Amino acid sequence: MTEETIFSKIIHREIPADIVYQDDLVTAFRDIACKAPTHILIVPNELIPTLNDVTEKDEIMLGRMILVATKIAKREGIAEKGYRLIVNCNRHAGQEVYHLHMHLLGGKPLGPLLGGLPKTLAR
Ligand code: 5GP
């Protein structure tokens, strides 16, 4: 069995967190070190360490993660102005917690990723 993570403990309410959503497949809670006015993590209830470890059996859960993110974005009032969903995978992406999670970030202009598109493409 894969070892428990800090996120497993949050999911099972063994340590405190500001949980904003939970169902049979995913849990969402506010990031402890928020990098935007809205910074919420959406995580599978089952421990999957990284994006590299997902398989076909996770298809419904992965869809749920995105659907839940969009619902929370609307509830947080950030949907219309916009938000960003990020999944970091392994060291080069800076993954710190080895329990798959999606960051939902919004509530302010987030700036371009990777310096933005060349002006000719950015329409
Ligand atoms: P990563 O860099 O792995 O994509 O992101 C991990 C995120 O988890 C970080 O943004 C970090 O602030 C957040 N985090 C780490 N430990 C805890 C915790 O105990 N509680 C909460 N709510 N967030 C955490």
Coordinates of C-alpha atoms and ligand atoms in Angstrom, one line a residue:
M1 CA 0.0 0.0 0.0
T2 CA 1.2 3.5 -0.8
E3 CA 2.1 5.6 2.3
E4 CA -0.4 8.2 3.6
T5 CA 0.3 11.8 2.7
I6 CA -0.6 15.0 4.5
F7 CA -3.5 15.3 2.0
S8 CA -4.8 11.8 3.0
K9 CA -4.9 13.1 6.6
I10 CA -6.9 16.2 5.5
I11 CA -9.3 14.0 3.4
H12 CA -9.9 11.8 6.5
R13 CA -10.2 14.9 8.7
E14 CA -7.3 13.7 10.9
I15 CA -5.7 17.2 10.5
P16 CA -7.5 20.5 10.1
A17 CA -8.0 22.2 6.7
D18 CA -10.6 24.5 5.2
I19 CA -12.5 21.9 3.2
V20 CA -14.7 23.6 0.7
Y21 CA -16.0 20.5 -1.1
Q22 CA -16.0 16.7 -0.7
D23 CA -17.7 13.8 -2.5
D24 CA -17.1 10.1 -3.0
L25 CA -14.2 10.8 -5.4
V26 CA -12.5 14.1 -4.6
T27 CA -11.9 16.6 -1.9
A28 CA -11.2 20.4 -2.2
F29 CA -9.6 22.6 0.4
R30 CA -7.8 25.9 0.6
D31 CA -4.1 25.9 0.2
I32 CA -2.2 26.6 3.4
A33 CA 0.1 29.1 1.7
C34 CA -2.2 30.7 -0.8
K35 CA -0.5 32.3 -3.9
A36 CA -3.7 34.1 -5.0
P37 CA -6.8 35.4 -3.4
T38 CA -8.5 32.1 -4.3
H39 CA -6.1 29.1 -4.1
I40 CA -7.8 25.8 -3.7
L41 CA -6.5 22.3 -4.1
I42 CA -8.7 19.6 -5.6
V43 CA -7.4 16.1 -4.8
P44 CA -8.6 12.5 -5.4
N45 CA -9.7 10.8 -2.2
E46 CA -7.6 7.8 -3.3
L47 CA -3.9 8.3 -3.0
I48 CA -2.4 8.6 -6.5
P49 CA 1.1 10.0 -6.2
T50 CA 1.5 11.8 -9.5
L51 CA -0.1 12.4 -12.9
N52 CA 2.2 9.6 -14.2
D53 CA 0.3 7.1 -12.0
V54 CA -3.2 7.7 -13.4
T55 CA -4.8 4.9 -15.5
E56 CA -8.0 4.4 -17.4
K57 CA -9.7 3.4 -14.1
D58 CA -9.2 7.1 -13.0
E59 CA -11.1 8.6 -16.0
I60 CA -14.2 9.5 -14.0
M61 CA -12.3 10.9 -11.1
L62 CA -10.1 13.0 -13.4
G63 CA -13.2 14.5 -15.0
R64 CA -14.7 15.1 -11.6
M65 CA -11.6 17.1 -10.6
I66 CA -12.1 19.5 -13.4
L67 CA -15.9 19.7 -13.0
V68 CA -15.5 20.4 -9.3
A69 CA -12.9 23.1 -10.0
T70 CA -15.3 24.9 -12.4
K71 CA -18.1 24.7 -9.8
I72 CA -15.9 26.1 -7.1
A73 CA -14.6 28.8 -9.4
K74 CA -18.2 29.9 -9.9
R75 CA -19.0 29.8 -6.2
E76 CA -15.9 31.8 -5.4
G77 CA -17.0 34.4 -8.0
I78 CA -13.9 34.1 -10.1
A79 CA -15.3 32.3 -13.1
E80 CA -16.1 35.2 -15.3
K81 CA -12.8 37.1 -14.9
G82 CA -10.9 33.9 -15.1
Y83 CA -8.7 31.4 -13.3
R84 CA -5.9 28.9 -13.8
L85 CA -5.8 25.2 -13.1
I86 CA -2.4 23.7 -12.6
V87 CA -1.1 20.2 -12.0
N88 CA 2.6 19.9 -11.1
C89 CA 4.1 16.5 -12.0
N90 CA 7.4 15.5 -10.3
R91 CA 10.5 17.5 -9.6
H92 CA 10.9 19.7 -12.7
A93 CA 7.4 21.0 -12.2
G94 CA 8.1 21.6 -8.5
Q95 CA 5.7 19.0 -7.1
E96 CA 6.0 19.0 -3.3
V97 CA 3.2 16.8 -2.1
Y98 CA 3.1 13.3 -3.8
H99 CA -0.6 13.0 -3.7
L100 CA -2.1 14.1 -7.1
H101 CA -3.7 17.6 -6.8
M102 CA -4.9 20.4 -9.0
H103 CA -4.4 24.0 -8.0
L104 CA -7.3 26.4 -8.7
L105 CA -5.9 29.9 -8.7
G106 CA -7.8 33.1 -9.3
G107 CA -9.1 36.4 -7.9
K108 CA -6.4 38.6 -9.5
P109 CA -4.5 38.8 -12.8
L110 CA -2.2 35.8 -12.7
G111 CA 0.3 37.0 -15.4
P112 CA 1.3 35.0 -18.4
L113 CA 2.6 31.4 -18.1
L114 CA 6.0 30.9 -19.8
G115 CA 6.2 34.5 -20.8
G116 CA 3.0 34.4 -22.8
L117 CA 2.4 33.7 -26.5
P118 CA 4.1 35.6 -29.3
K119 CA 2.0 38.7 -30.0
T120 CA 1.1 37.4 -33.5
L121 CA -0.6 34.3 -31.9
A122 CA -2.1 36.0 -28.9
R123 CA -5.5 36.9 -30.3
Ligands
5GP1 P1 2.7 21.3 -5.3 O1 4.0 22.1 -5.3 O2 3.0 19.9 -4.8 O3 2.0 21.3 -6.6 O4 1.7 21.9 -4.3 C1 1.6 21.5 -2.9 C2 0.7 22.6 -2.3 O5 0.2 22.0 -1.1 C3 1.4 23.9 -1.9 O6 0.8 25.0 -2.6 C4 1.3 23.9 -0.4 O7 1.2 25.3 0.1 C5 0.1 23.1 -0.1 N1 0.2 22.4 1.2 C6 1.2 21.7 1.7 N2 0.9 21.2 2.9 C7 -0.3 21.6 3.2 C8 -1.2 21.4 4.3 O8 -0.9 20.8 5.3 N3 -2.4 22.0 4.2 C9 -2.9 22.7 3.1 N4 -4.1 23.2 3.1 N5 -2.1 22.9 2.1 C10 -0.8 22.4 2.1

